[in-house]
Amino acid sequence: MSDRLDGEKSETVAWRTPRWLRGPRPEAVPRVVGTAGVIVGLLNLAAGVFPRFRHSRVHAVAEVLPGAVSPLAAAASIVVGILLLLLAHGLKRRKRRAWVAAVALLPVGIAAQLVYRHSVFGAVLSLALLVFLVRHRREFAALPDPRSRWKAVANFVVLGGASFGIGLVIVSSHPGKTIGSPTLWERAQHVLWGLFGFEGPIGYTHHVDDTIGYSLGALGLLTVATTAYLAFRPEHPAARLTDDDERQLRDLLERHGARDSLGYFALRRDKGAVFSPTGKAAVCYRVISGVMLASGDPIGDVEAWPGAIERFMEEARAHSWTPAVTGCSETGGQVWTRETGMDALELGDEAIVDVAGFTLTGRAMRNVRQMVKRIERNGYHTRVRRVRDLEPAELARIQQAADAWRDTDTERGFSMALGRIDAVADGDAVIATAHLPAAEGEEPGPYGDLKAMQHFVPWGGDGISLELMRRDRGADPGMNELLIVAALQAAPDLQIKQVSLNFAVFRSSLERGEKLGAGPVLRVWRGMLVFLSRWYQIESLYKFNDKFRPRWEPRFVVFRNSRDIPRIGLAALQAEGYLELSLPRVLRRRKNAEPRPCAHLPEPVGASAVERAA
């Protein structure tokens, strides 16, 4: 690989990776500022919520100010404190908008600290943070993330609940100036009325009711204002595959698509693409929860990969996204780690069957052979064709059945799912179907005699990669085995030499852990994987793939540092559809755009191409 990569210097030397990409860039300034923002925010919040504890010289100055100034200062201190807490994460990610907002809020917080709480310490700390922000303003240049209305809903629920809790503390923090002994319900009523700007049932002396009223009103206004801002702020568009990008990617796949069995999945329309300066390579990605997640190897010429990777990292840095790659090959992992300084971890193995060596004979294939023969005796027959050879009516029936047989509300898949069956865009794909004619006197089902299907996308000129597996829940067990065998047996007539099946997560750990002499650590790890297999198809997927005696190709996840792994894992689960964070169904806007890219959900025993990267 090194000879090939170094053989042509025009691409790699001209686009040598900058020093900051060759190792983890120090991010001490944003982290320090984010932590300081949390501390200052808490101090401002405490200064506005709790009354003054002692008298000082500053108190005497404050006494000559108009009566409404002190209550307004308390409300301002609370608002500034909450906003700084909300901005802390953006400051850690070097977001420019967060910096601008923090610089604008800190002077207000300083004035509020001095006027209401008379806290010189809090004011000095806020001033120090302000000076630090201004001095390091060049560090905060990251662009905003794509807009998500889910954030607006989450903000309303979380900040509304926090405002109610803070309001209860405010109402209860003046026991010596409260008229009577209000109950908890009366205090809650007072908070609710106050959040909407009205007077509640509790009375106070010494003008404390003004301070509490202003503070509660500010909390309610803050909740509404931030929610409205998140819902209607100017949109920064999410990455989508344009028509020009798709044409360029298809050209690269035509010339270099045989390299990677996952290359064709780059044509999912919910992915973005960045190209090398020469246009000879591309990296496809999707941004989820602040993670810029690429899948598979870069598309195109290997010598041009460094240029595409550099553009990918520049885009991640410009938005302060966390870069990560899931499901790349060993070659891809070596290039990614060499060019970026990131680390790689083996995620699992991909099962690939060589058509020339596949046979149902022999003891090793006994279970598969018996299952296939039993299903065939029950009257099932199979058909394997290119998608472009399907009649329009049959294609429509297959598409409808694929949607109807999905047993979840949402589609799954990202790195190893295409999400469509399209005779025009993907005519070279292969569809395998299982049929069972209706018995005499029975009416055919809504999809005729169709009982199961599998969809394979092209892998270069002589390979296919499994993308979708669906079946009628009333069909006999073993439909997946039947259709995989049918596809392998029909492969020579379609000039197909290799078939990529599914991805087995942590396969090597499961295999080594059950062998004689395995160490205690490996046995414990295997036991954990077996336990998790009750909910996630880990062991069953490995066992299913192993039936067809494939060769195993390792796949890797590439990450910047170890503390990013939980965040990357969460983003991967969201991308694959196993964890969905979205608006409630009744609040979602209908979209008349192209159909949402989808994947497939496997039958419980079978395997899913999506889970190759779960």
Coordinates of C-alpha atoms in Angstrom, one line a residue:
M1 CA 0.0 0.0 0.0
S2 CA 2.8 2.4 0.9
D3 CA 4.4 2.0 -2.6
R4 CA 1.1 2.8 -4.2
L5 CA 0.5 5.8 -2.0
D6 CA 3.9 7.2 -2.5
G7 CA 4.2 6.5 -6.2
E8 CA 2.4 9.6 -7.3
K9 CA 3.6 12.7 -5.4
S10 CA 1.5 15.2 -7.3
E11 CA -1.5 14.6 -5.0
T12 CA 0.0 13.8 -1.7
V13 CA 2.8 16.3 -1.6
A14 CA 0.8 19.2 -3.0
W15 CA -1.8 18.6 -0.4
R16 CA 0.3 17.7 2.6
T17 CA -1.7 17.6 5.8
P18 CA -1.0 20.6 8.0
R19 CA 0.7 20.1 11.3
W20 CA -2.5 20.7 13.3
L21 CA -4.1 17.7 11.5
R22 CA -1.3 15.3 12.2
G23 CA -2.1 15.1 15.9
P24 CA -4.8 16.2 18.3
R25 CA -4.9 20.0 18.3
P26 CA -4.6 21.5 21.9
E27 CA -8.0 22.9 22.8
A28 CA -7.1 24.2 26.2
V29 CA -8.5 27.7 25.6
P30 CA -12.1 26.7 24.6
R31 CA -12.2 24.1 27.4
V32 CA -11.0 26.6 30.0
V33 CA -13.5 29.2 28.7
G34 CA -16.4 26.7 28.8
T35 CA -15.6 25.7 32.3
A36 CA -15.2 29.3 33.4
G37 CA -18.5 30.1 31.7
V38 CA -20.2 27.5 33.9
I39 CA -18.7 28.8 37.1
V40 CA -19.6 32.4 36.3
G41 CA -23.1 31.4 35.2
L42 CA -23.7 29.6 38.5
L43 CA -22.4 32.7 40.4
N44 CA -24.7 35.0 38.5
L45 CA -27.6 32.6 39.1
A46 CA -26.9 32.3 42.8
A47 CA -26.5 36.1 43.1
G48 CA -29.9 36.7 41.6
V49 CA -31.7 33.9 43.4
F50 CA -30.5 34.3 47.0
P51 CA -30.8 37.5 49.0
R52 CA -27.9 39.5 50.4
F53 CA -26.4 38.0 53.5
R54 CA -24.4 40.9 54.9
H55 CA -24.1 44.7 54.7
S56 CA -21.2 46.4 52.9
R57 CA -20.2 49.8 51.7
V58 CA -21.5 49.0 48.2
H59 CA -25.0 48.6 49.9
A60 CA -24.9 52.2 50.8
V61 CA -24.3 53.2 47.3
A62 CA -27.1 50.9 46.0
E63 CA -29.6 52.5 48.4
V64 CA -29.6 55.8 46.5
L65 CA -30.6 54.1 43.2
P66 CA -34.2 54.1 42.0
G67 CA -36.4 51.5 43.7
A68 CA -36.8 49.4 40.5
V69 CA -33.1 49.1 39.8
S70 CA -32.4 46.4 42.4
P71 CA -35.2 44.1 41.4
L72 CA -34.3 44.5 37.8
A73 CA -30.7 43.7 38.6
A74 CA -31.7 40.5 40.4
A75 CA -33.7 39.4 37.3
A76 CA -30.8 40.3 35.0
S77 CA -28.4 38.3 37.1
I78 CA -30.6 35.2 36.9
V79 CA -31.1 35.6 33.1
V80 CA -27.3 36.1 32.5
G81 CA -26.5 33.1 34.7
I82 CA -28.8 30.8 32.8
L83 CA -27.7 32.0 29.4
L84 CA -24.0 31.6 30.3
L85 CA -24.8 28.0 31.4
L86 CA -26.5 27.4 28.1
L87 CA -23.6 29.0 26.1
A88 CA -20.8 27.0 27.9
H89 CA -21.1 24.0 25.5
G90 CA -20.9 26.3 22.5
L91 CA -17.9 28.1 23.9
K92 CA -16.1 24.7 24.4
R93 CA -16.9 24.0 20.7
R94 CA -15.5 27.4 19.7
K95 CA -18.8 28.6 18.2
R96 CA -18.6 32.2 17.1
R97 CA -22.3 32.9 18.0
A98 CA -21.7 31.7 21.5
W99 CA -18.6 34.0 21.9
V100 CA -20.6 37.0 20.7
A101 CA -23.5 36.3 23.1
A102 CA -21.1 35.7 26.0
V103 CA -19.2 39.0 25.4
A104 CA -22.5 40.8 25.2
L105 CA -23.9 39.2 28.4
L106 CA -20.9 39.5 30.7
P107 CA -21.0 43.3 31.2
V108 CA -24.7 43.0 32.1
G109 CA -23.8 40.3 34.6
I110 CA -21.1 42.4 36.1
A111 CA -23.5 45.3 36.6
A112 CA -26.2 43.1 38.0
Q113 CA -23.7 41.5 40.5
L114 CA -22.7 44.9 41.8
V115 CA -26.1 46.4 42.0
Y116 CA -28.2 43.6 43.6
R117 CA -25.8 41.2 45.3
H118 CA -23.0 43.7 45.7
S119 CA -20.5 40.9 45.0
V120 CA -17.1 42.3 44.1
F121 CA -15.7 38.8 43.8
G122 CA -18.3 37.7 41.2
A123 CA -17.9 40.9 39.2
V124 CA -14.1 40.6 39.1
L125 CA -14.4 36.9 38.0
S126 CA -16.8 37.9 35.2
L127 CA -14.5 40.7 34.1
A128 CA -11.6 38.3 34.0
L129 CA -13.6 36.0 31.8
L130 CA -14.6 38.9 29.5
V131 CA -11.0 40.0 29.1
F132 CA -9.9 36.4 28.4
L133 CA -12.6 36.0 25.7
V134 CA -11.7 39.3 24.0
R135 CA -8.0 38.4 24.0
H136 CA -8.6 34.9 22.5
R137 CA -11.3 36.0 20.1
R138 CA -9.6 34.4 17.2
E139 CA -10.1 30.9 18.8
F140 CA -13.8 31.2 18.4
A141 CA -14.6 31.0 14.7
A142 CA -16.6 27.8 14.3
L143 CA -19.7 28.1 12.1
P144 CA -23.2 27.2 13.4
D145 CA -24.7 23.7 13.2
P146 CA -27.7 22.9 11.1
R147 CA -31.0 24.1 12.6
S148 CA -33.1 21.5 14.4
R149 CA -36.6 22.3 15.7
W150 CA -36.1 19.4 18.1
K151 CA -33.7 21.7 20.0
A152 CA -36.5 24.3 20.4
V153 CA -38.9 21.7 21.9
A154 CA -36.2 20.3 24.2
N155 CA -35.3 23.9 25.3
F156 CA -38.9 24.7 26.2
V157 CA -39.3 21.5 28.2
V158 CA -35.9 21.6 30.0
L159 CA -35.6 25.3 30.5
G160 CA -39.3 25.6 31.5
G161 CA -38.8 22.9 34.1
A162 CA -35.6 24.5 35.3
S163 CA -37.3 27.9 35.5
F164 CA -40.1 26.4 37.6
G165 CA -37.6 24.9 40.0
I166 CA -35.5 28.1 40.3
G167 CA -38.7 30.0 40.8
L168 CA -39.6 27.8 43.8
V169 CA -36.2 28.5 45.3
I170 CA -36.7 32.2 44.7
V171 CA -40.2 32.2 46.3
S172 CA -38.9 30.3 49.3
S173 CA -35.6 32.1 49.9
H174 CA -37.2 35.1 51.8
P175 CA -38.8 33.3 54.8
G176 CA -38.5 36.4 57.1
K177 CA -40.3 38.7 54.7
T178 CA -43.2 36.4 53.7
I179 CA -46.7 37.2 54.9
G180 CA -48.2 34.2 56.5
S181 CA -47.1 30.6 56.0
P182 CA -47.9 29.7 52.4
T183 CA -48.2 26.0 51.5
L184 CA -46.1 24.3 48.7
W185 CA -49.2 24.4 46.4
E186 CA -49.5 28.2 47.0
R187 CA -45.8 28.6 46.2
A188 CA -46.1 26.6 43.0
Q189 CA -49.1 28.7 42.0
H190 CA -47.2 31.9 42.7
V191 CA -44.3 30.6 40.5
L192 CA -46.6 29.7 37.6
W193 CA -48.4 33.0 37.7
G194 CA -45.1 34.8 38.0
L195 CA -43.6 33.0 35.0
F196 CA -46.5 34.4 32.9
G197 CA -46.0 38.0 34.4
F198 CA -48.9 38.0 36.9
E199 CA -49.0 38.4 40.7
G200 CA -49.4 35.3 42.7
P201 CA -51.2 34.6 46.0
I202 CA -48.2 35.2 48.2
G203 CA -47.5 38.6 49.8
Y204 CA -44.1 39.9 50.9
T205 CA -42.8 42.9 52.9
H206 CA -39.9 45.3 52.3
H207 CA -40.6 45.4 48.5
V208 CA -39.4 41.8 48.1
D209 CA -42.5 41.1 46.0
D210 CA -41.0 43.4 43.3
T211 CA -37.7 41.5 43.2
I212 CA -39.5 38.1 43.1
G213 CA -42.0 39.4 40.4
Y214 CA -39.2 40.7 38.2
S215 CA -37.2 37.5 38.6
L216 CA -40.1 35.2 37.8
G217 CA -41.1 37.3 34.8
A218 CA -37.6 37.2 33.5
L219 CA -37.5 33.4 33.8
G220 CA -40.7 33.1 31.8
L221 CA -39.6 35.6 29.2
L222 CA -36.2 33.8 28.9
T223 CA -37.9 30.5 28.3
V224 CA -40.1 31.9 25.6
A225 CA -37.4 34.0 23.9
T226 CA -34.8 31.2 23.7
T227 CA -37.4 28.7 22.4
A228 CA -38.5 31.2 19.7
Y229 CA -34.9 31.9 18.8
L230 CA -34.1 28.2 18.4
A231 CA -37.3 27.6 16.4
F232 CA -37.0 30.5 14.0
R233 CA -33.2 31.3 13.8
P234 CA -31.7 31.6 10.4
E235 CA -31.1 28.1 9.0
H236 CA -27.7 26.8 8.4
P237 CA -28.4 24.0 5.9
A238 CA -27.6 20.4 6.6
A239 CA -25.4 18.5 4.2
R240 CA -27.3 16.9 1.4
L241 CA -26.1 15.0 -1.7
T242 CA -26.7 17.3 -4.7
D243 CA -27.3 16.1 -8.2
D244 CA -23.8 17.3 -9.2
D245 CA -22.3 15.5 -6.2
E246 CA -24.1 12.3 -7.1
R247 CA -23.0 12.4 -10.7
Q248 CA -19.4 12.9 -9.7
L249 CA -19.6 10.1 -7.1
R250 CA -21.1 7.7 -9.7
D251 CA -18.2 8.5 -12.0
L252 CA -15.7 7.7 -9.2
L253 CA -17.6 4.5 -8.4
E254 CA -17.5 3.4 -12.0
R255 CA -13.7 3.7 -12.0
H256 CA -12.9 2.7 -8.4
G257 CA -16.0 1.1 -7.0
A258 CA -14.5 -2.4 -6.8
R259 CA -12.2 -1.3 -4.0
D260 CA -14.8 -1.2 -1.2
S261 CA -18.0 -3.2 -0.8
L262 CA -19.6 -0.2 1.0
G263 CA -18.7 2.4 -1.7
Y264 CA -22.2 2.4 -3.3
F265 CA -23.8 3.4 0.0
A266 CA -22.2 6.8 -0.5
L267 CA -25.1 7.5 -2.8
R268 CA -27.6 7.8 0.1
R269 CA -29.2 11.2 -0.4
D270 CA -29.0 12.2 3.3
K271 CA -25.2 12.3 3.1
G272 CA -23.0 15.2 2.2
A273 CA -19.7 14.9 0.3
V274 CA -16.4 16.7 0.3
F275 CA -14.1 16.2 -2.7
S276 CA -10.3 16.3 -3.0
P277 CA -8.9 19.3 -4.9
T278 CA -8.5 17.3 -8.0
G279 CA -11.9 15.7 -7.8
K280 CA -10.4 12.2 -7.8
A281 CA -11.6 11.2 -4.4
A282 CA -14.4 12.1 -1.9
V283 CA -15.5 11.5 1.6
C284 CA -19.2 11.2 2.3
Y285 CA -20.6 12.1 5.8
R286 CA -23.5 13.1 7.9
V287 CA -23.5 15.4 10.9
I288 CA -25.4 14.1 13.9
S289 CA -25.3 15.6 17.4
G290 CA -22.1 17.6 16.6
V291 CA -20.3 14.5 15.2
M292 CA -19.2 14.6 11.5
L293 CA -19.6 10.9 10.8
A294 CA -18.1 9.4 7.7
S295 CA -18.8 5.8 6.6
G296 CA -16.7 3.3 4.8
D297 CA -13.5 4.3 2.9
P298 CA -13.1 7.4 0.8
I299 CA -14.5 7.1 -2.7
G300 CA -12.1 7.2 -5.6
D301 CA -8.4 6.9 -6.3
V302 CA -6.3 5.9 -3.3
E303 CA -3.6 8.5 -4.2
A304 CA -6.2 11.2 -3.9
W305 CA -7.6 10.1 -0.5
P306 CA -5.3 12.5 1.5
G307 CA -6.7 15.5 -0.3
A308 CA -10.3 14.5 0.4
I309 CA -9.5 13.6 4.0
E310 CA -7.9 17.1 4.5
R311 CA -11.0 18.8 3.2
F312 CA -13.1 16.6 5.5
M313 CA -11.0 17.7 8.5
E314 CA -11.1 21.3 7.5
E315 CA -14.9 21.2 7.3
A316 CA -15.0 19.6 10.7
R317 CA -12.7 22.2 12.2
A318 CA -14.7 25.1 10.6
H319 CA -17.8 24.0 12.4
S320 CA -16.1 22.5 15.5
W321 CA -17.6 19.1 14.7
T322 CA -16.1 15.9 16.1
P323 CA -14.6 14.0 13.2
A324 CA -15.2 10.2 13.1
V325 CA -15.2 7.3 10.6
T326 CA -17.2 4.1 11.0
G327 CA -16.9 0.9 9.0
C328 CA -13.6 1.7 7.1
S329 CA -11.4 -1.1 5.8
E330 CA -7.8 -1.7 7.1
T331 CA -6.3 0.2 4.2
G332 CA -8.7 3.1 4.8
G333 CA -8.0 3.1 8.6
Q334 CA -4.2 3.2 7.9
V335 CA -4.7 6.3 5.6
W336 CA -7.0 8.0 8.0
T337 CA -4.8 7.5 11.0
R338 CA -1.6 8.5 9.1
E339 CA -3.1 11.7 7.6
T340 CA -5.0 12.9 10.7
G341 CA -3.2 11.5 13.7
M342 CA -6.5 9.9 14.9
D343 CA -6.7 6.4 16.4
A344 CA -8.5 3.3 15.1
L345 CA -10.3 0.5 16.8
E346 CA -11.5 -2.7 15.2
L347 CA -15.3 -2.7 15.2
G348 CA -16.0 -6.1 13.7
D349 CA -15.8 -8.1 10.5
E350 CA -17.6 -8.1 7.2
A351 CA -18.7 -11.5 5.8
I352 CA -17.8 -11.9 2.1
V353 CA -18.6 -15.0 0.1
D354 CA -16.6 -15.9 -3.0
V355 CA -19.1 -17.3 -5.5
A356 CA -16.6 -19.7 -7.1
G357 CA -16.0 -21.5 -3.8
F358 CA -19.6 -21.6 -2.6
T359 CA -21.4 -25.0 -2.4
L360 CA -24.2 -26.5 -0.4
T361 CA -22.4 -29.9 -0.3
G362 CA -20.4 -31.1 2.7
R363 CA -21.1 -31.5 6.4
A364 CA -20.4 -27.8 7.1
M365 CA -23.3 -26.7 5.0
R366 CA -25.7 -29.4 6.3
N367 CA -28.0 -27.1 8.3
V368 CA -28.3 -24.5 5.5
R369 CA -28.9 -27.3 2.9
Q370 CA -31.6 -29.0 4.9
M371 CA -33.4 -25.7 5.6
V372 CA -33.4 -24.7 2.0
K373 CA -34.7 -28.1 0.8
R374 CA -37.4 -28.0 3.4
I375 CA -38.7 -24.6 2.3
E376 CA -38.6 -25.6 -1.4
R377 CA -40.6 -28.7 -0.5
N378 CA -43.2 -26.4 1.0
G379 CA -43.8 -24.9 -2.4
Y380 CA -41.6 -21.8 -2.4
H381 CA -39.5 -20.8 -5.4
T382 CA -37.1 -17.9 -5.9
R383 CA -36.2 -15.4 -8.6
V384 CA -33.0 -13.4 -8.8
R385 CA -32.8 -10.5 -11.3
R386 CA -31.3 -7.1 -11.9
V387 CA -33.7 -4.3 -10.7
R388 CA -33.8 -2.8 -14.2
D389 CA -35.3 -6.0 -15.5
L390 CA -38.4 -5.8 -13.2
E391 CA -41.7 -4.8 -14.7
P392 CA -43.0 -1.5 -13.3
A393 CA -46.0 -3.2 -11.7
E394 CA -43.8 -5.8 -9.9
L395 CA -41.3 -3.1 -8.8
A396 CA -44.1 -1.1 -7.3
R397 CA -45.4 -4.2 -5.5
I398 CA -42.0 -4.9 -4.1
Q399 CA -41.5 -1.4 -2.9
Q400 CA -44.9 -1.4 -1.2
A401 CA -44.2 -4.8 0.4
A402 CA -40.8 -3.5 1.7
D403 CA -42.5 -0.6 3.5
A404 CA -45.4 -2.8 4.8
W405 CA -43.1 -5.5 6.2
R406 CA -41.0 -3.0 8.2
D407 CA -42.0 -3.6 11.8
T408 CA -40.7 -0.3 13.2
D409 CA -42.1 3.3 12.8
T410 CA -38.8 4.5 11.4
E411 CA -36.4 3.3 8.8
R412 CA -33.0 2.2 9.9
G413 CA -29.6 2.4 8.3
F414 CA -26.8 4.8 7.4
S415 CA -23.4 3.4 6.6
M416 CA -24.5 0.2 4.9
A417 CA -27.9 0.9 3.6
L418 CA -29.0 2.6 0.5
G419 CA -32.7 3.2 1.5
R420 CA -34.4 2.8 -1.9
I421 CA -35.2 0.3 -4.6
D422 CA -35.0 2.3 -7.8
A423 CA -34.8 0.8 -11.3
V424 CA -33.7 4.1 -12.8
A425 CA -31.0 5.3 -10.4
D426 CA -29.9 1.8 -9.3
G427 CA -30.7 -0.5 -12.2
D428 CA -27.6 -2.6 -11.7
A429 CA -28.7 -3.6 -8.2
V430 CA -29.9 -7.2 -7.7
I431 CA -33.2 -8.2 -6.2
A432 CA -33.9 -11.7 -4.9
T433 CA -37.5 -12.6 -4.2
A434 CA -39.3 -15.6 -2.7
H435 CA -42.7 -16.6 -3.9
L436 CA -45.4 -19.0 -2.7
P437 CA -48.4 -19.5 -5.0
A438 CA -51.8 -19.3 -3.3
A439 CA -53.4 -22.7 -2.6
E440 CA -56.5 -23.7 -4.5
G441 CA -59.5 -21.7 -3.2
E442 CA -57.4 -19.1 -1.4
E443 CA -57.1 -15.5 -2.5
P444 CA -53.6 -14.1 -3.0
G445 CA -52.3 -11.7 -0.5
P446 CA -52.0 -7.9 -1.1
Y447 CA -48.6 -8.4 -2.8
G448 CA -49.5 -11.5 -4.8
D449 CA -47.3 -14.5 -4.2
L450 CA -44.4 -12.4 -2.9
K451 CA -43.3 -13.6 0.5
A452 CA -39.7 -12.2 1.0
M453 CA -37.1 -10.2 -0.7
Q454 CA -33.4 -9.2 -0.5
H455 CA -31.8 -6.2 -2.2
F456 CA -28.1 -6.1 -3.2
V457 CA -26.3 -3.0 -4.4
P458 CA -23.5 -3.1 -6.9
W459 CA -19.9 -3.6 -5.7
G460 CA -17.8 -2.7 -8.7
G461 CA -18.4 -4.6 -11.9
D462 CA -18.4 -8.1 -10.5
G463 CA -19.7 -7.9 -6.9
I464 CA -22.8 -7.1 -4.9
S465 CA -23.4 -6.0 -1.3
L466 CA -26.5 -6.9 0.8
E467 CA -28.6 -3.9 1.6
L468 CA -32.1 -4.9 2.5
M469 CA -33.8 -8.0 3.9
R470 CA -37.6 -8.1 4.4
R471 CA -40.2 -10.9 4.6
D472 CA -43.8 -11.5 5.3
R473 CA -44.1 -12.4 9.0
G474 CA -46.5 -15.2 7.9
A475 CA -43.8 -16.8 5.7
D476 CA -41.9 -19.9 6.8
P477 CA -38.7 -19.4 8.8
G478 CA -35.5 -19.5 6.9
M479 CA -36.4 -17.0 4.1
N480 CA -33.0 -15.2 4.6
E481 CA -31.1 -18.4 4.1
L482 CA -33.2 -19.3 1.1
L483 CA -32.6 -16.0 -0.7
I484 CA -28.9 -15.8 0.1
V485 CA -28.4 -19.2 -1.4
A486 CA -30.5 -18.3 -4.4
A487 CA -28.5 -15.2 -5.0
L488 CA -25.2 -17.0 -4.7
Q489 CA -26.3 -19.8 -7.1
A490 CA -27.6 -17.2 -9.6
A491 CA -24.4 -15.0 -9.3
P492 CA -22.4 -16.7 -12.1
D493 CA -25.2 -15.9 -14.7
L494 CA -25.1 -12.3 -13.5
Q495 CA -21.3 -12.2 -13.8
I496 CA -21.0 -11.7 -10.1
K497 CA -17.9 -13.2 -8.4
Q498 CA -18.2 -12.0 -4.7
V499 CA -21.1 -11.2 -2.4
S500 CA -20.8 -9.1 0.7
L501 CA -23.3 -10.2 3.3
N502 CA -23.5 -8.6 6.8
F503 CA -21.3 -7.0 9.4
A504 CA -20.6 -8.9 12.6
V505 CA -19.8 -6.6 15.5
F506 CA -16.9 -7.8 17.6
R507 CA -16.8 -11.1 15.8
S508 CA -13.2 -11.9 16.6
S509 CA -13.9 -11.4 20.3
L510 CA -16.9 -13.9 20.1
E511 CA -14.8 -16.4 18.2
R512 CA -11.7 -16.3 20.4
G513 CA -13.6 -16.1 23.6
E514 CA -15.2 -19.5 23.1
K515 CA -12.0 -21.3 22.2
L516 CA -10.0 -23.5 24.6
G517 CA -7.5 -21.5 26.5
A518 CA -9.1 -18.1 26.2
G519 CA -8.1 -15.8 29.0
P520 CA -10.4 -14.5 31.8
V521 CA -10.6 -11.0 30.3
L522 CA -11.6 -12.3 26.9
R523 CA -14.1 -14.7 28.4
V524 CA -15.7 -11.9 30.5
W525 CA -15.9 -9.6 27.4
R526 CA -17.5 -12.4 25.4
G527 CA -20.0 -13.0 28.2
M528 CA -20.9 -9.3 28.1
L529 CA -21.5 -9.5 24.3
V530 CA -23.6 -12.6 24.7
F531 CA -25.6 -10.8 27.3
L532 CA -26.1 -7.8 25.1
S533 CA -27.2 -10.1 22.3
R534 CA -30.6 -10.5 24.1
W535 CA -31.4 -7.0 22.8
Y536 CA -29.0 -6.4 20.0
Q537 CA -28.2 -9.0 17.3
I538 CA -24.5 -9.5 18.1
E539 CA -23.9 -13.2 18.5
S540 CA -26.9 -14.3 16.4
L541 CA -25.6 -12.1 13.5
Y542 CA -22.2 -13.7 13.7
K543 CA -23.6 -17.2 13.8
F544 CA -25.9 -16.5 10.9
N545 CA -23.1 -15.1 8.7
D546 CA -20.8 -18.0 9.6
K547 CA -23.3 -20.5 8.1
F548 CA -22.1 -19.5 4.6
R549 CA -18.4 -20.0 5.3
P550 CA -17.4 -16.5 4.3
R551 CA -14.0 -14.9 4.5
W552 CA -13.9 -12.2 7.2
E553 CA -12.6 -8.7 6.4
P554 CA -12.1 -6.4 9.5
R555 CA -13.7 -3.0 9.7
F556 CA -12.7 -0.2 11.9
V557 CA -13.9 3.0 13.6
V558 CA -11.6 6.0 13.6
F559 CA -11.8 8.6 16.3
R560 CA -9.8 11.6 17.5
N561 CA -9.5 10.7 21.2
S562 CA -10.9 8.3 23.7
R563 CA -13.3 10.7 25.3
D564 CA -15.1 11.2 22.0
I565 CA -16.0 7.5 21.8
P566 CA -19.3 7.7 23.8
R567 CA -20.4 10.7 21.7
I568 CA -19.5 9.0 18.5
G569 CA -21.3 5.8 19.6
L570 CA -24.5 7.9 20.4
A571 CA -24.2 9.6 16.9
A572 CA -23.8 6.2 15.2
L573 CA -26.9 4.8 17.0
Q574 CA -28.9 7.8 15.8
A575 CA -27.6 7.5 12.3
E576 CA -28.4 3.8 12.1
G577 CA -31.9 4.5 13.5
Y578 CA -31.6 2.6 16.8
L579 CA -31.9 5.8 18.8
E580 CA -34.3 8.5 17.5
L581 CA -34.4 12.1 18.8
S582 CA -37.1 13.9 16.9
L583 CA -40.2 15.9 17.3
P584 CA -43.4 14.1 18.4
R585 CA -45.3 12.8 15.4
V586 CA -48.1 15.3 15.8
L587 CA -45.6 18.3 15.7
R588 CA -43.6 17.1 12.6
R589 CA -44.1 19.1 9.5
R590 CA -45.0 17.2 6.4
K591 CA -42.4 17.3 3.7
N592 CA -43.1 16.9 0.0
A593 CA -39.5 16.3 -0.9
E594 CA -38.1 13.1 -2.2
P595 CA -38.8 10.0 -0.1
R596 CA -36.8 9.7 3.1
P597 CA -33.7 7.4 2.7
C598 CA -34.5 4.2 4.4
A599 CA -32.8 0.9 5.2
H600 CA -34.2 -2.3 6.4
L601 CA -35.0 -4.1 9.6
P602 CA -34.0 -7.8 9.7
E603 CA -36.1 -10.7 10.9
P604 CA -35.1 -11.7 14.4
V605 CA -32.8 -14.6 13.4
G606 CA -31.5 -13.1 10.2
A607 CA -28.9 -10.5 9.5
S608 CA -29.2 -6.9 8.5
A609 CA -26.8 -5.0 6.4
V610 CA -27.5 -2.0 8.6
E611 CA -26.1 -3.8 11.7
R612 CA -22.8 -4.3 10.0
A613 CA -21.9 -0.9 11.5
A614 CA -24.2 -0.8 14.5

